[in-house]
Amino acid sequence: MDTPNKTTRALAEATGELLPPITRTCGALLTEVAKQCADSPAVLSLHQSSSRKHPEYTDTPQPCTWTYAHLLQRSLVLAHHIKSHGISTGCRILVVLDNQIEYALLLWATMHLGGVFVPLDPQVCSRSSDLLFMLEKIKPSVIVVASSRIAEAVDSVWDRGIARTLKYIVETTASRINWTNLSVDALDIPIFSLDLPSQHGPHDTAFIIFTSGSTGTPKACPHSSVTMCGSAMGYIRVMDMGSRHSVCQHLNGSHVYGILVCLSSWLTGGLVVFPSPRFDPEASVRAVQTARDMHIPCAPSMADAFLDSFSALGDATLPSIRTLNVGGGVISDSLLQKVRVNAPKRLIMGFGMSEGAVTLMNPVEEVNQYVMGEHTCVGPPIPGAVVRICAFNSRKTLRRGEVGELHQGGIGVIAGYYDLGLHSDRFYEVNGTKFVMTGDQAYMDNDGRVFMVGRYKDLIVRHGENLDPVKIENYFSKAIGAIVQAVGIPDELGGESLVVVLERTSREALAVAELRQHSSLVLGAASVPSRFLDLSADLGLDSWPRTVNGKYRKDLLRKRIQEFFLHSSQRQDESESLEDQLCAIWSNLSGLPQHDIAHDLSVFTFADSMMQIEFLSAVYHKLRRHVSLRELDTHHSINSLAEVLRQKPLVARKQGNRAYGTQAVGTSPTLDTSHFARQFTPGLKETVQARLNTLRMTTADVEEVIPMSDYMSLMTTQIRPKSWSYRHVVLLKNVTSQDAECIVQRWVTGHSLLRSTLVRCDRTHGYYLVFLPSQALWKQQVSTGPTVDTLEDLITSENGETATSQGLLLKVIVVPLRDCTDSGLILHWHHSIFDGIVLKRWYGELAGMVAKAPSQLYFWPYREFALAYDDYRRAEESWTAASFHATRLAGISLMPQNFWPPQRAPLWLRGDDTGWIGSNGEPGDPAVRPLLDGSHSRGTAGMTFSVRVPQILELQRDYEIRPSVVAKAACVLFNLRDTSNAEAVFVSVESGRAWPGEANGRAFHAVPALEIDGPTMTGVLNRITSPTDTDTVGTFLHRLQADQREIDLHTHAPISHILGKLSDFSPTGAQDAKIARALIDRQVFNWQPSAPGGSLRTSHQDASHPYMQFLDVLARTDLGIVWSPSLETPDTLCLEASWDDAQLYTHEVEVAMETFLCCAAWLADPAHLDWCVVKCVYSGYEVHHDSKPVDYRR
């Protein structure tokens, strides 16, 4: 398979060859063929007796063959017989038969009569609710069943109108009141006229085919002679079918594919062979041995069983197989290998569905030369078909190479579901061509070939990352040598947990540890399963749940897995030790098998900072106990922590909504009753009132007032109109603009900071002024912009005002898309209300609202954190923490002042600096802040480079050195090298996901800090001395890691306290504080930690969801440069950089990023741990430039 060119601009749409119009009915076409091929065999049933005219079942079957003359004669007699009962054109004939000769008889008779052929799978009769639904939906005039058992099932559920229905039983020995035996003997009578006048036309409904119901209630698809025969004509051309060919009809006769192959064979004068009543691989093999050039249509699971049965014959080959036609699923490498061994003349892979028959087929002439790629190529459209790849739940065509939703169209597509109207959301028409949205993920290459990726409903969304189950299944199927299914199970920690279910014949123990380790490298850590389950041993299933046509029922499999986990959880609560429960939590978060997590070793060998934060939340919710980060840092083995937990009391379970901390509107403390009212000096009250006047709000609109942390207060300074502003563009899929506005309002209502503005009481302290949800608020905060035509128009739209510290801190513009059911959101954020962790959680909740899925996220009111921070700021321990930082920074003004990056212009302003104000309060001169690269400046958009670090996780596993420490060490060495200073100085962003003071022994809050509904981040100014000439890499990295742990213990030290302490330390203290404050904005190191469960990026940009997609992000922070390193995959270190275009040239940043990454790659090699740091190399590694050229973005 050729890799599609992702940069091509051609639209992802393709059209098959034109077909001549279908101007006659299916009955007329079949009659014509029967007259031309009267003596040729039309149908052969290998499991029915030919000893009598009536084809009965027998234990020693003798093949029963009907010629076209026989089939035409008997079907016309039956049609006349049915018509004689007053049943004629348009009647619905319900057929509940196996693959048997009477199936052909009824199909032909229905077509002659101008009726509607409605086949049902006999197995549906065991599901009374489905059977009743279908009978009520169709209200048949005639019912034909295979046996008295089925007749009894029909009688038991449907008595409405039963007296007016003709009912036949094929089984000759059956006898049941009000049912007539259908005797073929009675059909062998001469008729004077073959003519059966009918008002039936080619566009009238001729077939009603029910979907499998795998996504809910079965839907009835009405097909006409045009749709079915048109599809058959296209199928015939690709299959190259002829009158001397046969088809092995072992498919389910109630499925569109089964009907299609029969019609295709009969319309060419070929032979339809029924090997067995239902699929039996051994019977199908016998069919191949008894018939001429045979086409074998099947689903992948059927092909697998068929080829296994054939292989059991020994050295035989399949000379009579003309084509093996596989559709309805993914072809695995193991299946392809079986095809090669048995050597059919051609392999054809295809795609179709009940709503559109077959539209795509990929003929492979040289099977031995064919190489299966990552995704199955189902070919270009067949003659008469049209396909497009569109954005999910949208009619907007994507470009070739882009993954989207497959829309199939053309002659075979129906206009809508039966009795549900012609205008179902899934169906539409373009220039006279009917289309249906399939719900399948796919992309199209430059040759118009379609590659299937998977089903949108089967996507596994784990910690904001979309996992492709097909890719996972292909990998493990090949690695284990078994049939495998990947399923997502709801999980409160990560949205969904990945479970792999396998069916094995071998009872050997599964090498789970090796599978996890290798799959992490190949697929990425996010795709490492939380659990492997055996279909039989764990789930108690003898076979996979499937649809009637062989497709896997993942909904039923998911339900069985959930029952297994529920039962396991109950057992665990009763009998599992605390150590085992802790181990299970770590296993779920890390993807490591439980038996690989030693209870007596440090969890820091695999757990990064974000995983530790998630662990505390999991312990709180699953084990009902509190753990602090400090306790985890001290007791970092499972055994040690378990002893601590045993001494802790159980926490009462929270009741109610997942967002249990969300305050009911109107019950929060108000402006005058707030805990913070004591700080409301007359001057602050005047400031608040002035802001309310500006926003045309009153004190009655205020819900509460919340103080800001010192670090977030730094963002209240308005140096320019767009200071600290972010612009996000998001696509909401299948959401109208009206619904989008309602969703946004509901989303904003649940989070206080999303409804806030800023006020300041002095130069260092700010407050959030939170408004009650109201129409007055929505009028200013949520608006609808003008309709746009394309996603590019949405991205570049200038709709809306920037969120500033002078107004609302979040503004949302809903943008309708023309000719589309999707909507765009342009969100203008002020950075003072979010950090990376809470932003991703907020967007995760928004995506859940769009998908109408229950929230898996907990949020705790932000005012609780603000209260704790405010109390901590006043307590002695905050000054102790400030002393820790001040001591490290004392004397910084005596350093050489050649810090990196160089300052070439006033201030540090990333992005649009229009209207900037100088330090003197006067408007700045644009001429002194020119864009160094002019229109090619790209600091706002930033760049992304990466380098392979294949052994970086070994450092953590074997030496407890975290990847974040390696990246920070590279930042240190880069600064030392570039400045020639003895010390490196830069800010590191810390998550702050700990309650203020808890690390210093202060009583901490009951709720995990992860769930705080707002920003807890802070910036720490690092001053790190150069390693000595004899310091080894190992010594240096461990020193940095120990230093980081000290920083973590003093994270929430207020910046105002630090600068105050620094000023008092020495005669240079005042200048030290001035320099330290200036350096906070210069260079920022912001490690992006792994999300728990293996999603290696926590950026909100990676939180795309099947129902929500990020299109663009622009950040305009008042900073010089921001480094954002992360592990893109377990062996790839990624570095994003964005900067002030008035300070740095792009080529300077490119050199700096390459130097940074080469240094990191060298440090990440365990072989260098005993080497002296001075031997570090800063070049020579292959650095990938992953960024695309962009025009300057303001």
Short mmCIF file of N, CA and C in Angstrom, two decimals, residues 545-650:
data_model
loop_
_atom_site.label_atom_id
_atom_site.label_comp_id
_atom_site.label_asym_id
_atom_site.label_seq_id
_atom_site.Cartn_x
_atom_site.Cartn_y
_atom_site.Cartn_z
N PRO A 545 -19.10 -12.61 20.17
CA PRO A 545 -20.42 -12.06 19.80
C PRO A 545 -20.33 -11.46 18.40
N ARG A 546 -21.24 -11.82 17.53
CA ARG A 546 -21.19 -11.35 16.15
C ARG A 546 -22.57 -10.94 15.68
N THR A 547 -22.57 -10.16 14.59
CA THR A 547 -23.82 -9.87 13.89
C THR A 547 -24.17 -11.08 13.03
N VAL A 548 -25.33 -11.04 12.39
CA VAL A 548 -25.76 -12.16 11.56
C VAL A 548 -24.83 -12.38 10.39
N ASN A 549 -24.09 -11.34 9.98
CA ASN A 549 -23.19 -11.49 8.84
C ASN A 549 -21.74 -11.58 9.27
N GLY A 550 -21.49 -11.92 10.54
CA GLY A 550 -20.15 -12.26 10.96
C GLY A 550 -19.32 -11.14 11.54
N LYS A 551 -19.84 -9.92 11.62
CA LYS A 551 -19.06 -8.83 12.19
C LYS A 551 -19.08 -8.92 13.71
N TYR A 552 -17.99 -8.49 14.31
CA TYR A 552 -17.89 -8.55 15.76
C TYR A 552 -18.83 -7.53 16.40
N ARG A 553 -19.53 -7.96 17.46
CA ARG A 553 -20.42 -7.07 18.21
C ARG A 553 -19.63 -6.52 19.41
N LYS A 554 -18.95 -5.41 19.20
CA LYS A 554 -18.14 -4.85 20.28
C LYS A 554 -19.00 -4.31 21.42
N ASP A 555 -20.23 -3.94 21.10
CA ASP A 555 -21.10 -3.46 22.17
C ASP A 555 -21.38 -4.58 23.17
N LEU A 556 -21.65 -5.79 22.66
CA LEU A 556 -21.90 -6.92 23.55
C LEU A 556 -20.63 -7.36 24.25
N LEU A 557 -19.51 -7.30 23.54
CA LEU A 557 -18.23 -7.66 24.15
C LEU A 557 -17.89 -6.68 25.27
N ARG A 558 -18.13 -5.40 25.01
CA ARG A 558 -17.86 -4.37 26.03
C ARG A 558 -18.71 -4.62 27.28
N LYS A 559 -19.96 -4.96 27.07
CA LYS A 559 -20.85 -5.23 28.21
C LYS A 559 -20.34 -6.41 29.02
N ARG A 560 -19.87 -7.46 28.33
CA ARG A 560 -19.37 -8.65 29.05
C ARG A 560 -18.09 -8.30 29.83
N ILE A 561 -17.24 -7.47 29.25
CA ILE A 561 -16.02 -7.06 29.95
C ILE A 561 -16.36 -6.26 31.20
N GLN A 562 -17.33 -5.36 31.07
CA GLN A 562 -17.73 -4.56 32.23
C GLN A 562 -18.29 -5.43 33.34
N GLU A 563 -19.04 -6.46 32.97
CA GLU A 563 -19.56 -7.40 33.97
C GLU A 563 -18.40 -8.13 34.65
N PHE A 564 -17.39 -8.49 33.86
CA PHE A 564 -16.21 -9.17 34.42
C PHE A 564 -15.52 -8.27 35.44
N PHE A 565 -15.31 -7.00 35.07
CA PHE A 565 -14.63 -6.08 35.98
C PHE A 565 -15.46 -5.79 37.22
N LEU A 566 -16.78 -5.71 37.05
CA LEU A 566 -17.64 -5.48 38.21
C LEU A 566 -17.51 -6.63 39.19
N HIS A 567 -17.56 -7.84 38.66
CA HIS A 567 -17.42 -9.02 39.51
C HIS A 567 -16.04 -9.06 40.15
N SER A 568 -15.02 -8.72 39.36
CA SER A 568 -13.65 -8.71 39.89
C SER A 568 -13.50 -7.66 40.97
N SER A 569 -14.14 -6.50 40.75
CA SER A 569 -14.06 -5.42 41.74
C SER A 569 -14.71 -5.83 43.05
N GLN A 570 -15.85 -6.52 42.95
CA GLN A 570 -16.52 -6.98 44.17
C GLN A 570 -15.65 -7.96 44.93
N ARG A 571 -15.01 -8.85 44.17
CA ARG A 571 -14.11 -9.82 44.81
C ARG A 571 -12.92 -9.09 45.43
N GLN A 572 -12.45 -8.07 44.69
CA GLN A 572 -11.28 -7.33 45.18
C GLN A 572 -11.60 -6.64 46.50
N ASP A 573 -12.78 -5.99 46.54
CA ASP A 573 -13.17 -5.30 47.76
C ASP A 573 -13.22 -6.27 48.94
N GLU A 574 -13.58 -7.50 48.65
CA GLU A 574 -13.75 -8.48 49.71
C GLU A 574 -12.43 -9.13 50.13
N SER A 575 -11.51 -9.33 49.19
CA SER A 575 -10.38 -10.18 49.51
C SER A 575 -9.02 -9.61 49.15
N GLU A 576 -8.93 -8.62 48.27
CA GLU A 576 -7.63 -8.18 47.79
C GLU A 576 -6.94 -7.31 48.83
N SER A 577 -5.65 -7.50 49.00
CA SER A 577 -4.90 -6.74 49.98
C SER A 577 -4.75 -5.30 49.52
N LEU A 578 -4.43 -4.43 50.47
CA LEU A 578 -4.22 -3.02 50.15
C LEU A 578 -3.05 -2.87 49.18
N GLU A 579 -2.02 -3.68 49.37
CA GLU A 579 -0.88 -3.63 48.46
C GLU A 579 -1.30 -3.97 47.03
N ASP A 580 -2.13 -5.01 46.89
CA ASP A 580 -2.57 -5.40 45.55
C ASP A 580 -3.46 -4.33 44.92
N GLN A 581 -4.28 -3.67 45.74
CA GLN A 581 -5.13 -2.61 45.21
C GLN A 581 -4.30 -1.42 44.75
N LEU A 582 -3.27 -1.06 45.52
CA LEU A 582 -2.37 0.02 45.10
C LEU A 582 -1.65 -0.37 43.81
N CYS A 583 -1.24 -1.61 43.75
CA CYS A 583 -0.55 -2.10 42.55
C CYS A 583 -1.48 -2.03 41.34
N ALA A 584 -2.74 -2.36 41.53
CA ALA A 584 -3.70 -2.31 40.42
C ALA A 584 -3.88 -0.89 39.92
N ILE A 585 -3.88 0.09 40.83
CA ILE A 585 -4.02 1.49 40.42
C ILE A 585 -2.80 1.91 39.60
N TRP A 586 -1.60 1.58 40.10
CA TRP A 586 -0.40 1.92 39.34
C TRP A 586 -0.39 1.24 37.97
N SER A 587 -0.88 0.00 37.94
CA SER A 587 -0.93 -0.74 36.68
C SER A 587 -1.84 -0.04 35.68
N ASN A 588 -2.99 0.42 36.14
CA ASN A 588 -3.94 1.10 35.26
C ASN A 588 -3.37 2.41 34.73
N LEU A 589 -2.64 3.13 35.59
CA LEU A 589 -2.10 4.42 35.18
C LEU A 589 -0.89 4.28 34.26
N SER A 590 -0.08 3.28 34.50
CA SER A 590 1.18 3.16 33.77
C SER A 590 1.11 2.24 32.57
N GLY A 591 0.11 1.34 32.56
CA GLY A 591 0.04 0.34 31.50
C GLY A 591 0.92 -0.86 31.77
N LEU A 592 1.64 -0.88 32.90
CA LEU A 592 2.47 -2.03 33.25
C LEU A 592 1.60 -3.12 33.86
N PRO A 593 1.93 -4.39 33.59
CA PRO A 593 1.18 -5.47 34.25
C PRO A 593 1.49 -5.47 35.75
N GLN A 594 0.51 -5.89 36.54
CA GLN A 594 0.68 -5.85 37.98
C GLN A 594 1.87 -6.67 38.46
N HIS A 595 2.07 -7.82 37.81
CA HIS A 595 3.16 -8.67 38.30
C HIS A 595 4.54 -8.09 37.97
N ASP A 596 4.59 -7.03 37.15
CA ASP A 596 5.86 -6.39 36.85
C ASP A 596 6.16 -5.22 37.80
N ILE A 597 5.21 -4.90 38.66
CA ILE A 597 5.39 -3.79 39.60
C ILE A 597 5.74 -4.38 40.96
N ALA A 598 7.00 -4.32 41.30
CA ALA A 598 7.46 -4.89 42.58
C ALA A 598 6.96 -4.03 43.73
N HIS A 599 6.46 -4.68 44.76
CA HIS A 599 5.88 -3.96 45.90
C HIS A 599 6.93 -3.28 46.76
N ASP A 600 8.17 -3.72 46.66
CA ASP A 600 9.21 -3.17 47.54
C ASP A 600 10.15 -2.19 46.84
N LEU A 601 9.89 -1.91 45.56
CA LEU A 601 10.75 -0.99 44.83
C LEU A 601 10.04 0.34 44.60
N SER A 602 10.84 1.36 44.32
CA SER A 602 10.29 2.71 44.15
C SER A 602 9.43 2.80 42.90
N VAL A 603 8.28 3.43 43.06
CA VAL A 603 7.41 3.65 41.89
C VAL A 603 7.99 4.73 40.99
N PHE A 604 9.00 5.46 41.46
CA PHE A 604 9.60 6.49 40.63
C PHE A 604 10.39 5.90 39.47
N THR A 605 10.52 4.59 39.44
CA THR A 605 11.18 3.96 38.29
C THR A 605 10.30 3.98 37.05
N PHE A 606 9.01 4.31 37.22
CA PHE A 606 8.13 4.38 36.04
C PHE A 606 7.15 5.54 36.10
N ALA A 607 6.95 6.15 37.25
CA ALA A 607 5.90 7.17 37.40
C ALA A 607 6.49 8.57 37.29
N ASP A 608 5.94 9.36 36.38
CA ASP A 608 6.35 10.75 36.29
C ASP A 608 5.46 11.60 37.17
N SER A 609 5.68 12.91 37.13
CA SER A 609 4.97 13.79 38.06
C SER A 609 3.46 13.77 37.85
N MET A 610 3.02 13.77 36.58
CA MET A 610 1.58 13.77 36.32
C MET A 610 0.94 12.46 36.76
N MET A 611 1.64 11.37 36.56
CA MET A 611 1.11 10.08 36.97
C MET A 611 0.96 10.02 38.49
N GLN A 612 1.89 10.65 39.21
CA GLN A 612 1.79 10.67 40.66
C GLN A 612 0.56 11.47 41.11
N ILE A 613 0.30 12.58 40.44
CA ILE A 613 -0.87 13.39 40.78
C ILE A 613 -2.15 12.61 40.53
N GLU A 614 -2.20 11.89 39.40
CA GLU A 614 -3.36 11.06 39.10
C GLU A 614 -3.50 9.93 40.11
N PHE A 615 -2.38 9.42 40.57
CA PHE A 615 -2.41 8.33 41.55
C PHE A 615 -3.09 8.79 42.84
N LEU A 616 -2.77 9.99 43.28
CA LEU A 616 -3.39 10.49 44.51
C LEU A 616 -4.90 10.60 44.36
N SER A 617 -5.33 11.03 43.17
CA SER A 617 -6.77 11.12 42.91
C SER A 617 -7.40 9.74 42.91
N ALA A 618 -6.73 8.77 42.29
CA ALA A 618 -7.28 7.41 42.22
C ALA A 618 -7.39 6.79 43.61
N VAL A 619 -6.38 7.00 44.45
CA VAL A 619 -6.43 6.46 45.81
C VAL A 619 -7.59 7.07 46.58
N TYR A 620 -7.82 8.35 46.36
CA TYR A 620 -8.93 9.04 47.04
C TYR A 620 -10.27 8.44 46.64
N HIS A 621 -10.47 8.22 45.33
CA HIS A 621 -11.78 7.77 44.85
C HIS A 621 -11.97 6.26 44.96
N LYS A 622 -10.91 5.51 44.80
CA LYS A 622 -11.07 4.05 44.80
C LYS A 622 -10.84 3.43 46.17
N LEU A 623 -9.90 4.00 46.95
CA LEU A 623 -9.59 3.43 48.26
C LEU A 623 -10.09 4.29 49.40
N ARG A 624 -10.64 5.48 49.06
CA ARG A 624 -11.25 6.37 50.05
C ARG A 624 -10.26 6.77 51.13
N ARG A 625 -9.05 7.11 50.71
CA ARG A 625 -8.02 7.58 51.64
C ARG A 625 -7.27 8.75 51.02
N HIS A 626 -6.74 9.62 51.90
CA HIS A 626 -5.97 10.77 51.46
C HIS A 626 -4.49 10.44 51.46
N VAL A 627 -3.80 10.91 50.43
CA VAL A 627 -2.34 10.83 50.39
C VAL A 627 -1.83 12.16 49.87
N SER A 628 -0.78 12.68 50.46
CA SER A 628 -0.18 13.91 49.97
C SER A 628 1.02 13.59 49.11
N LEU A 629 1.43 14.56 48.30
CA LEU A 629 2.63 14.35 47.47
C LEU A 629 3.86 14.14 48.35
N ARG A 630 3.89 14.83 49.48
CA ARG A 630 5.04 14.66 50.37
C ARG A 630 5.09 13.23 50.90
N GLU A 631 3.92 12.69 51.28
CA GLU A 631 3.89 11.31 51.77
C GLU A 631 4.32 10.34 50.68
N LEU A 632 3.88 10.59 49.46
CA LEU A 632 4.27 9.71 48.36
C LEU A 632 5.77 9.82 48.10
N ASP A 633 6.31 11.02 48.22
CA ASP A 633 7.75 11.21 48.01
C ASP A 633 8.56 10.47 49.06
N THR A 634 8.02 10.40 50.27
CA THR A 634 8.72 9.72 51.37
C THR A 634 8.50 8.22 51.33
N HIS A 635 7.27 7.81 51.01
CA HIS A 635 6.90 6.39 51.01
C HIS A 635 6.60 5.98 49.56
N HIS A 636 7.64 5.84 48.78
CA HIS A 636 7.43 5.65 47.34
C HIS A 636 7.53 4.21 46.89
N SER A 637 7.41 3.28 47.82
CA SER A 637 7.17 1.89 47.42
C SER A 637 5.76 1.51 47.82
N ILE A 638 5.21 0.51 47.19
CA ILE A 638 3.84 0.10 47.49
C ILE A 638 3.72 -0.39 48.94
N ASN A 639 4.69 -1.18 49.37
CA ASN A 639 4.63 -1.70 50.75
C ASN A 639 4.67 -0.58 51.78
N SER A 640 5.55 0.39 51.54
CA SER A 640 5.70 1.49 52.49
C SER A 640 4.44 2.35 52.53
N LEU A 641 3.88 2.65 51.37
CA LEU A 641 2.68 3.49 51.33
C LEU A 641 1.48 2.76 51.92
N ALA A 642 1.41 1.47 51.70
CA ALA A 642 0.29 0.70 52.24
C ALA A 642 0.27 0.79 53.77
N GLU A 643 1.44 0.76 54.41
CA GLU A 643 1.50 0.87 55.86
C GLU A 643 0.99 2.24 56.33
N VAL A 644 1.31 3.29 55.54
CA VAL A 644 0.83 4.62 55.90
C VAL A 644 -0.69 4.68 55.76
N LEU A 645 -1.22 4.10 54.69
CA LEU A 645 -2.66 4.17 54.44
C LEU A 645 -3.45 3.41 55.49
N ARG A 646 -2.88 2.36 56.02
CA ARG A 646 -3.60 1.59 57.03
C ARG A 646 -3.86 2.40 58.29
N GLN A 647 -3.07 3.42 58.50
CA GLN A 647 -3.26 4.26 59.68
C GLN A 647 -4.25 5.40 59.44
N LYS A 648 -4.73 5.52 58.19
CA LYS A 648 -5.60 6.64 57.84
C LYS A 648 -7.06 6.21 57.88
N PRO A 649 -7.94 7.11 58.30
CA PRO A 649 -9.38 6.77 58.30
C PRO A 649 -9.94 6.80 56.87
N LEU A 650 -11.04 6.09 56.67
CA LEU A 650 -11.72 6.12 55.38
C LEU A 650 -12.44 7.45 55.21
#
